[in-house]
């Protein structure tokens, strides 16, 4: 099979909210790594028992590359878990709420609302609807943020000013590894892998050492962060193949120039699209400039009929999965790490072409 055939040789591009595309080079390398037994006598990553030295080497290498990408200090543990960010909406409070009686959550869109709904079943939650509202989070076990709201196309312009004693917990499923972060400002970061870190099945939890050991009784062992930290994420069988995919992607990110290069790329690509949207006379983005996500660009057309026509015409060009989140509607362009520049250029050309004959009559 021709490497890269799916991802770009035929111009078949996915802008899905998740799972996202993988870089063509990563796919080409994974073919043999996942599917065939190597001459060296290694098992494929699909068959690799997790008790082997080969798996431990793979996990150690993935962790070392991730630490290098993020500049992660030793007092942060990297846990390779399962469940998806959604399961951790419950497991985060189960692990951390024991630190104090309550937790503060910032509500910014669909995913933070889901995190709040889950956490309510576990702990006492106080909700702020804007960053300034977190000023009185004093005494909270933690403050939960969703820095990038994938479904709404919004991002937090900056981390809120908080009592330094309150650890920040962030669901970074859509934006981890798309830009450098000030790791030291976070107590815990979690992210499903299928957007920017590889493929579904792996959920990364990065947690500061002093926050461990407070889990509520009854926290399931595979999701007890202190236990998993002690057992090197091998309390039970880890998602071996998904870790293999992440390992390749981390190496690819380092070859691209790391997170600073990814941040420049996401800024350039999202700016092209937002400029096009604002000047088109037919597309409109409801998010105010400072809050616009550089990862998920969401916009509307003047009518549901035009949105359907847009999606249909895009699909015929090989520009796939542009429909907005079902709970939000409209159009969404997800610009994850694996989406090549050629895809974004093809999409921008298509959007300009689609707008041109329709802009006059459709603009307000
Ligand atoms: C996609 C997404 C989720 C859900 O991830 P699952 O792996 O489906 O649980 C949660 N939070 C954010 C910010 C997301 O983008």
CSV table of C-alpha atoms and ligand atoms in Angstrom, one decimal:
chain,number,residue,atom,x,y,z
A,1,UNK,CA,0.0,0.0,0.0
A,2,UNK,CA,1.2,3.5,-0.9
A,3,UNK,CA,2.1,5.5,2.2
A,4,UNK,CA,-0.1,8.6,2.5
A,5,UNK,CA,-2.6,7.5,0.0
A,6,UNK,CA,-5.5,8.0,2.4
A,7,UNK,CA,-4.4,11.2,4.0
A,8,UNK,CA,-3.4,13.4,1.1
A,9,UNK,CA,-2.4,11.8,-2.2
A,10,UNK,CA,-6.0,11.8,-3.3
A,11,UNK,CA,-7.1,14.9,-1.4
A,12,UNK,CA,-9.3,13.1,1.1
A,13,UNK,CA,-9.2,15.3,4.2
A,14,UNK,CA,-10.9,15.1,7.5
A,15,UNK,CA,-11.7,18.1,9.7
A,16,UNK,CA,-13.6,16.0,12.2
A,17,UNK,CA,-13.9,17.1,15.8
A,18,UNK,CA,-12.5,13.7,16.7
A,19,UNK,CA,-10.9,11.3,15.9
A,20,UNK,CA,-8.7,13.6,13.9
A,21,UNK,CA,-6.2,12.8,11.1
A,22,UNK,CA,-2.8,11.4,11.7
A,23,UNK,CA,0.2,12.8,9.7
A,24,UNK,CA,0.9,10.8,6.6
A,25,UNK,CA,4.4,10.1,7.8
A,26,UNK,CA,3.1,8.6,11.1
A,27,UNK,CA,0.6,6.5,9.3
A,28,UNK,CA,3.3,5.2,6.9
A,29,UNK,CA,5.5,4.2,9.9
A,30,UNK,CA,2.6,2.6,11.9
A,31,UNK,CA,1.6,0.3,9.1
A,32,UNK,CA,4.5,-2.1,9.7
A,33,UNK,CA,4.8,-1.3,13.4
A,34,UNK,CA,1.2,-2.3,14.1
A,35,UNK,CA,0.5,-5.0,11.6
A,36,UNK,CA,3.7,-7.0,11.0
A,37,UNK,CA,6.1,-8.9,13.1
A,38,UNK,CA,9.5,-7.3,12.7
A,39,UNK,CA,12.6,-9.2,11.6
A,40,UNK,CA,14.1,-8.3,15.0
A,41,UNK,CA,11.8,-10.8,16.6
A,42,UNK,CA,9.5,-8.1,18.0
A,43,UNK,CA,5.8,-8.6,18.3
A,44,UNK,CA,3.5,-6.1,16.6
A,45,UNK,CA,2.2,-3.4,19.0
A,46,UNK,CA,-1.3,-5.0,18.5
A,47,UNK,CA,-0.1,-8.2,20.3
A,48,UNK,CA,2.5,-6.9,22.7
A,49,UNK,CA,2.0,-8.1,26.3
A,50,UNK,CA,2.3,-5.2,28.7
A,51,UNK,CA,4.6,-7.1,31.1
A,52,UNK,CA,7.4,-7.2,28.5
A,53,UNK,CA,10.6,-5.2,28.4
A,54,UNK,CA,9.6,-4.2,24.8
A,55,UNK,CA,6.4,-2.6,26.1
A,56,UNK,CA,8.2,-0.9,29.0
A,57,UNK,CA,10.7,0.5,26.5
A,58,UNK,CA,7.9,1.8,24.3
A,59,UNK,CA,6.1,3.5,27.2
A,60,UNK,CA,9.4,5.0,28.6
A,61,UNK,CA,10.2,6.4,25.2
A,62,UNK,CA,6.8,7.9,24.7
A,63,UNK,CA,6.9,9.4,28.2
A,64,UNK,CA,10.4,10.9,27.6
A,65,UNK,CA,9.3,12.5,24.3
A,66,UNK,CA,6.2,13.9,25.9
A,67,UNK,CA,8.2,15.3,28.8
A,68,UNK,CA,10.6,16.9,26.3
A,69,UNK,CA,7.8,18.4,24.3
A,70,UNK,CA,6.1,19.9,27.3
A,71,UNK,CA,9.2,20.7,29.4
A,72,UNK,CA,7.6,18.6,32.2
A,73,UNK,CA,9.3,18.8,35.6
A,74,UNK,CA,10.0,15.5,37.4
A,75,UNK,CA,7.3,16.1,40.1
A,76,UNK,CA,4.6,15.6,37.4
A,77,UNK,CA,3.6,12.0,36.7
A,78,UNK,CA,2.5,11.0,33.2
A,79,UNK,CA,-0.3,8.4,33.4
A,80,UNK,CA,-1.3,6.3,30.3
A,81,UNK,CA,-5.0,5.5,31.1
A,82,UNK,CA,-8.2,4.7,29.3
A,83,UNK,CA,-11.8,5.8,29.5
A,84,UNK,CA,-11.6,9.0,27.5
A,85,UNK,CA,-11.9,12.5,28.9
A,86,UNK,CA,-15.5,11.8,29.5
A,87,UNK,CA,-14.8,9.1,32.0
A,88,UNK,CA,-12.3,11.4,33.8
A,89,UNK,CA,-15.1,14.0,34.2
A,90,UNK,CA,-16.0,11.6,37.2
A,91,UNK,CA,-12.5,10.3,38.0
A,92,UNK,CA,-11.0,13.8,38.5
A,93,UNK,CA,-13.3,14.7,41.3
A,94,UNK,CA,-13.1,11.2,42.7
A,95,UNK,CA,-9.3,11.6,42.9
A,96,UNK,CA,-9.0,15.2,44.0
A,97,UNK,CA,-12.1,16.4,45.7
A,98,UNK,CA,-11.0,14.7,48.9
A,99,UNK,CA,-8.4,17.5,49.2
A,100,UNK,CA,-11.2,19.9,50.3
A,101,UNK,CA,-15.0,20.0,50.5
A,102,UNK,CA,-15.6,21.6,47.2
A,103,UNK,CA,-14.3,22.3,43.7
A,104,UNK,CA,-14.7,25.3,41.4
A,105,UNK,CA,-15.6,24.9,37.7
A,106,UNK,CA,-15.5,27.5,35.0
A,107,UNK,CA,-18.4,27.0,32.6
A,108,UNK,CA,-17.5,28.1,29.1
A,109,UNK,CA,-19.3,25.7,26.7
A,110,UNK,CA,-20.5,22.2,26.0
A,111,UNK,CA,-17.6,20.2,27.3
A,112,UNK,CA,-17.2,22.2,30.6
A,113,UNK,CA,-21.0,21.8,31.1
A,114,UNK,CA,-20.6,18.0,30.7
A,115,UNK,CA,-17.6,18.0,33.1
A,116,UNK,CA,-19.8,19.9,35.6
A,117,UNK,CA,-22.8,17.6,35.3
A,118,UNK,CA,-20.5,14.6,36.0
A,119,UNK,CA,-18.6,16.2,38.9
A,120,UNK,CA,-21.8,17.1,40.6
A,121,UNK,CA,-22.5,13.5,41.3
A,122,UNK,CA,-19.2,13.2,43.1
A,123,UNK,CA,-18.4,16.4,44.9
A,124,UNK,CA,-19.8,19.8,45.9
A,125,UNK,CA,-19.2,22.0,42.8
A,126,UNK,CA,-19.2,25.8,42.6
A,127,UNK,CA,-19.7,27.2,39.1
A,128,UNK,CA,-18.3,30.4,37.6
A,129,UNK,CA,-19.5,31.5,34.2
A,130,UNK,CA,-16.7,34.0,33.6
A,131,UNK,CA,-13.0,33.9,34.6
A,132,UNK,CA,-13.4,36.8,37.0
A,133,UNK,CA,-15.9,34.7,39.0
A,134,UNK,CA,-13.1,32.4,40.0
A,135,UNK,CA,-11.5,35.0,42.3
A,136,UNK,CA,-13.5,33.6,45.2
A,137,UNK,CA,-12.4,30.0,44.5
A,138,UNK,CA,-10.3,30.2,47.7
A,139,UNK,CA,-10.4,26.9,49.7
A,140,UNK,CA,-11.4,24.9,46.7
A,141,UNK,CA,-9.8,21.5,46.1
A,142,UNK,CA,-9.1,22.5,42.6
A,143,UNK,CA,-10.4,24.8,39.8
A,144,UNK,CA,-11.4,23.1,36.6
A,145,UNK,CA,-11.0,24.7,33.2
A,146,UNK,CA,-11.7,23.7,29.6
A,147,UNK,CA,-9.1,25.9,27.8
A,148,UNK,CA,-10.5,25.0,24.4
A,149,UNK,CA,-14.2,24.4,24.0
A,150,UNK,CA,-14.2,22.0,21.0
A,151,UNK,CA,-17.9,22.1,20.2
A,152,UNK,CA,-18.3,25.9,20.5
A,153,UNK,CA,-15.1,27.0,18.8
A,154,UNK,CA,-14.1,29.1,21.8
A,155,UNK,CA,-10.9,29.2,23.9
A,156,UNK,CA,-9.9,30.9,27.1
A,157,UNK,CA,-7.8,34.0,26.1
A,158,UNK,CA,-5.6,33.5,29.2
A,159,UNK,CA,-5.4,31.4,32.3
A,160,UNK,CA,-7.5,33.2,35.0
A,161,UNK,CA,-5.9,34.8,38.0
A,162,UNK,CA,-6.4,32.4,40.9
A,163,UNK,CA,-5.4,31.9,44.5
A,164,UNK,CA,-2.1,30.2,43.9
A,165,UNK,CA,-3.0,27.6,46.5
A,166,UNK,CA,-5.8,26.3,44.3
A,167,UNK,CA,-4.5,23.9,41.7
A,168,UNK,CA,-5.7,24.3,38.1
A,169,UNK,CA,-7.2,21.2,36.5
A,170,UNK,CA,-7.6,21.4,32.7
A,171,UNK,CA,-9.4,19.3,30.2
A,172,UNK,CA,-7.0,19.8,27.2
A,173,UNK,CA,-8.4,17.1,25.0
A,174,UNK,CA,-8.6,19.4,22.0
A,175,UNK,CA,-5.5,21.6,22.5
A,176,UNK,CA,-2.8,19.7,24.4
A,177,UNK,CA,0.4,19.6,22.2
A,178,UNK,CA,-0.9,22.3,19.8
A,179,UNK,CA,1.1,25.0,21.6
A,180,UNK,CA,3.6,25.3,24.5
A,181,UNK,CA,1.9,25.7,27.9
A,182,UNK,CA,3.1,26.9,31.3
A,183,UNK,CA,3.0,23.5,32.8
A,184,UNK,CA,3.8,24.8,36.3
A,185,UNK,CA,0.5,26.6,36.5
A,186,UNK,CA,-1.4,23.4,36.3
A,187,UNK,CA,-2.0,20.7,39.0
A,188,UNK,CA,-3.5,18.2,36.6
A,189,UNK,CA,-4.1,18.0,32.8
A,190,UNK,CA,-6.1,15.4,31.1
A,191,UNK,CA,-6.7,14.7,27.4
A,192,UNK,CA,-8.1,11.9,25.2
A,193,UNK,CA,-5.6,11.0,22.5
A,194,UNK,CA,-7.7,10.9,19.4
A,195,UNK,CA,-7.5,14.7,18.6
A,196,UNK,CA,-3.9,15.8,18.8
A,197,UNK,CA,-2.1,12.9,20.5
A,198,UNK,CA,-2.8,9.8,18.4
A,199,UNK,CA,-5.8,7.6,18.4
A,200,UNK,CA,-8.8,6.7,20.6
A,201,UNK,CA,-8.2,4.4,23.6
A,202,UNK,CA,-5.5,6.3,25.4
A,203,UNK,CA,-6.2,9.1,27.9
A,204,UNK,CA,-3.3,11.0,29.2
A,205,UNK,CA,-3.4,12.3,32.8
A,206,UNK,CA,-0.5,14.5,33.8
A,207,UNK,CA,-0.6,15.2,37.6
A,208,UNK,CA,1.6,16.9,40.1
A,209,UNK,CA,2.9,14.6,42.8
A,210,UNK,CA,1.4,16.5,45.8
A,211,UNK,CA,-2.1,16.1,44.6
A,212,UNK,CA,-2.1,12.3,44.7
A,213,UNK,CA,-3.3,10.1,47.5
A,214,UNK,CA,-6.6,11.8,48.3
A,215,UNK,CA,-8.9,9.5,46.2
A,216,UNK,CA,-12.4,8.9,47.6
A,217,UNK,CA,-13.0,5.3,48.8
A,218,UNK,CA,-14.5,3.3,45.9
A,219,UNK,CA,-12.4,5.0,43.2
A,220,UNK,CA,-11.8,2.1,40.7
A,221,UNK,CA,-8.2,0.9,40.8
A,222,UNK,CA,-7.5,1.5,37.0
A,223,UNK,CA,-8.5,5.1,37.6
A,224,UNK,CA,-6.9,5.7,40.9
A,225,UNK,CA,-4.2,8.2,39.9
A,226,UNK,CA,-2.0,7.6,42.9
A,227,UNK,CA,-2.1,3.8,42.4
A,228,UNK,CA,-1.5,4.2,38.6
A,229,UNK,CA,1.4,6.6,39.3
A,230,UNK,CA,3.0,4.0,41.7
A,231,UNK,CA,2.4,1.1,39.2
A,232,UNK,CA,3.7,3.1,36.1
A,233,UNK,CA,0.2,3.0,34.5
A,234,UNK,CA,0.3,-0.8,34.6
A,235,UNK,CA,-2.4,-1.6,37.3
A,236,UNK,CA,-4.2,-3.4,34.5
A,237,UNK,CA,-3.5,-3.8,30.7
A,238,UNK,CA,-2.8,-0.4,29.2
A,239,UNK,CA,-3.9,0.6,25.7
A,240,UNK,CA,-0.7,-0.7,24.1
A,241,UNK,CA,-1.5,0.0,20.4
A,242,UNK,CA,-2.8,3.6,21.2
A,243,UNK,CA,0.4,4.2,23.1
A,244,UNK,CA,2.4,3.0,20.1
A,245,UNK,CA,0.5,5.5,17.9
A,246,UNK,CA,1.1,8.4,20.4
A,247,UNK,CA,4.8,7.4,20.6
A,248,UNK,CA,5.1,7.9,16.8
A,249,UNK,CA,3.2,11.2,16.9
A,250,UNK,CA,5.4,12.6,19.7
A,251,UNK,CA,8.5,11.9,17.7
A,252,UNK,CA,6.9,13.5,14.6
A,253,UNK,CA,6.0,16.6,16.7
A,254,UNK,CA,9.7,16.9,17.8
A,255,UNK,CA,10.8,16.6,14.2
A,256,UNK,CA,8.5,19.4,13.2
A,257,UNK,CA,10.1,21.7,15.7
A,258,UNK,CA,8.1,21.0,18.8
A,259,UNK,CA,5.2,22.9,20.3
A,260,UNK,CA,6.4,26.4,19.3
A,261,UNK,CA,6.3,25.3,15.7
A,262,UNK,CA,2.8,23.8,16.2
A,263,UNK,CA,1.6,27.1,17.8
A,264,UNK,CA,2.9,29.2,14.8
A,265,UNK,CA,1.2,26.8,12.5
A,266,UNK,CA,-2.2,26.8,14.3
A,267,UNK,CA,-2.1,30.6,14.5
A,268,UNK,CA,-1.3,31.0,10.8
A,269,UNK,CA,-4.0,28.5,9.7
A,270,UNK,CA,-6.8,29.8,12.0
A,271,UNK,CA,-6.0,33.4,11.0
A,272,UNK,CA,-6.4,32.5,7.3
A,273,UNK,CA,-9.8,31.0,8.0
A,274,UNK,CA,-11.1,33.7,10.4
A,275,UNK,CA,-10.1,36.4,7.9
A,276,UNK,CA,-11.9,34.6,5.1
A,277,UNK,CA,-15.0,34.1,7.3
A,278,UNK,CA,-15.1,37.8,8.4
A,279,UNK,CA,-14.7,39.2,4.9
A,280,UNK,CA,-16.8,36.6,3.0
A,281,UNK,CA,-20.2,38.3,3.3
A,282,UNK,CA,-21.8,34.9,3.8
A,283,UNK,CA,-20.0,33.2,6.7
A,284,UNK,CA,-20.3,34.5,10.3
A,285,UNK,CA,-18.5,33.5,13.4
A,286,UNK,CA,-20.4,34.2,16.6
A,287,UNK,CA,-17.4,34.1,18.9
A,288,UNK,CA,-15.7,37.4,19.8
A,289,UNK,CA,-12.2,37.8,18.5
A,290,UNK,CA,-10.2,37.2,21.8
A,291,UNK,CA,-12.2,34.0,22.5
A,292,UNK,CA,-11.9,32.4,19.0
A,293,UNK,CA,-10.3,29.0,19.1
A,294,UNK,CA,-7.2,28.5,17.0
A,295,UNK,CA,-8.0,24.7,17.0
A,296,UNK,CA,-11.7,24.5,16.2
A,297,UNK,CA,-13.0,27.2,13.9
A,298,UNK,CA,-16.8,27.3,14.1
A,299,UNK,CA,-19.1,29.4,11.9
A,300,UNK,CA,-22.5,29.7,10.4
A,301,UNK,CA,-24.1,30.3,7.0
A,302,UNK,CA,-27.3,32.4,6.6
A,303,UNK,CA,-29.6,29.4,6.5
A,304,UNK,CA,-29.7,25.7,7.2
A,305,UNK,CA,-30.3,25.1,3.5
A,306,UNK,CA,-27.0,26.9,2.6
A,307,UNK,CA,-25.2,25.0,5.4
A,308,UNK,CA,-26.4,21.7,3.9
A,309,UNK,CA,-25.3,22.8,0.4
A,310,UNK,CA,-21.9,23.8,1.8
A,311,UNK,CA,-21.4,20.5,3.5
A,312,UNK,CA,-22.5,18.6,0.4
A,313,UNK,CA,-20.2,20.6,-2.0
A,314,UNK,CA,-17.3,20.3,0.4
A,315,UNK,CA,-17.7,16.5,0.6
A,316,UNK,CA,-17.6,16.2,-3.2
A,317,UNK,CA,-14.2,17.9,-3.0
A,318,UNK,CA,-12.9,15.4,-0.4
A,319,UNK,CA,-13.3,17.9,2.4
A,320,UNK,CA,-14.9,15.7,5.1
A,321,UNK,CA,-16.6,16.0,8.5
A,322,UNK,CA,-17.2,19.7,8.6
A,323,UNK,CA,-20.6,19.5,10.2
A,324,UNK,CA,-20.7,21.2,13.6
A,325,UNK,CA,-21.2,19.3,16.9
A,326,UNK,CA,-24.8,18.1,16.9
A,327,UNK,CA,-25.6,20.1,20.0
A,328,UNK,CA,-24.3,23.3,18.5
A,329,UNK,CA,-25.0,23.1,14.7
A,330,UNK,CA,-23.3,25.2,12.0
A,331,UNK,CA,-19.9,24.3,10.5
A,332,UNK,CA,-16.8,23.3,12.4
A,333,UNK,CA,-13.2,23.1,11.1
A,334,UNK,CA,-10.9,21.2,13.4
A,335,UNK,CA,-7.3,22.0,12.8
A,336,UNK,CA,-5.6,19.2,14.8
A,337,UNK,CA,-1.9,18.4,14.6
A,338,UNK,CA,-2.4,15.7,12.0
A,339,UNK,CA,-4.3,17.9,9.5
A,340,UNK,CA,-1.8,18.9,6.7
A,341,UNK,CA,-1.4,22.4,5.5
A,342,UNK,CA,-2.6,21.3,2.0
A,343,UNK,CA,-5.9,20.3,3.5
A,344,UNK,CA,-6.4,23.8,5.0
A,345,UNK,CA,-5.4,25.4,1.7
A,346,UNK,CA,-7.8,23.3,-0.2
A,347,UNK,CA,-10.6,24.1,2.3
A,348,UNK,CA,-9.9,27.9,2.2
A,349,UNK,CA,-10.0,27.8,-1.7
A,350,UNK,CA,-13.3,26.0,-1.5
A,351,UNK,CA,-14.8,28.4,1.0
A,352,UNK,CA,-13.8,31.4,-1.0
A,353,UNK,CA,-15.3,29.9,-4.2
A,354,UNK,CA,-18.5,28.9,-2.4
A,355,UNK,CA,-19.0,32.4,-1.0
A,356,UNK,CA,-18.2,34.4,-4.1
A,357,UNK,CA,-21.5,34.0,-6.1
A,358,UNK,CA,-23.7,33.9,-3.0
A,359,UNK,CA,-22.3,36.8,-0.9
A,360,UNK,CA,-24.2,39.6,-2.5
A,361,UNK,CA,-27.8,38.4,-1.9
A,362,UNK,CA,-27.0,36.6,1.4
A,363,UNK,CA,-25.3,39.3,3.4
A,364,UNK,CA,-27.5,41.3,5.8
B,1,LIG,C1,-13.6,15.5,22.5
B,1,LIG,C2,-13.6,16.1,23.9
B,1,LIG,C3,-14.0,15.4,25.0
B,1,LIG,C4,-14.5,14.0,24.9
B,1,LIG,O1,-13.5,13.1,24.7
B,1,LIG,P1,-13.9,11.5,24.7
B,1,LIG,O2,-12.6,10.8,24.4
B,1,LIG,O3,-15.0,11.2,23.7
B,1,LIG,O4,-14.4,11.2,26.1
B,1,LIG,C5,-13.9,16.0,26.2
B,1,LIG,N1,-13.5,17.3,26.4
B,1,LIG,C6,-13.1,18.0,25.3
B,1,LIG,C7,-12.5,19.4,25.5
B,1,LIG,C8,-13.1,17.4,24.0
B,1,LIG,O5,-12.7,18.2,23.0
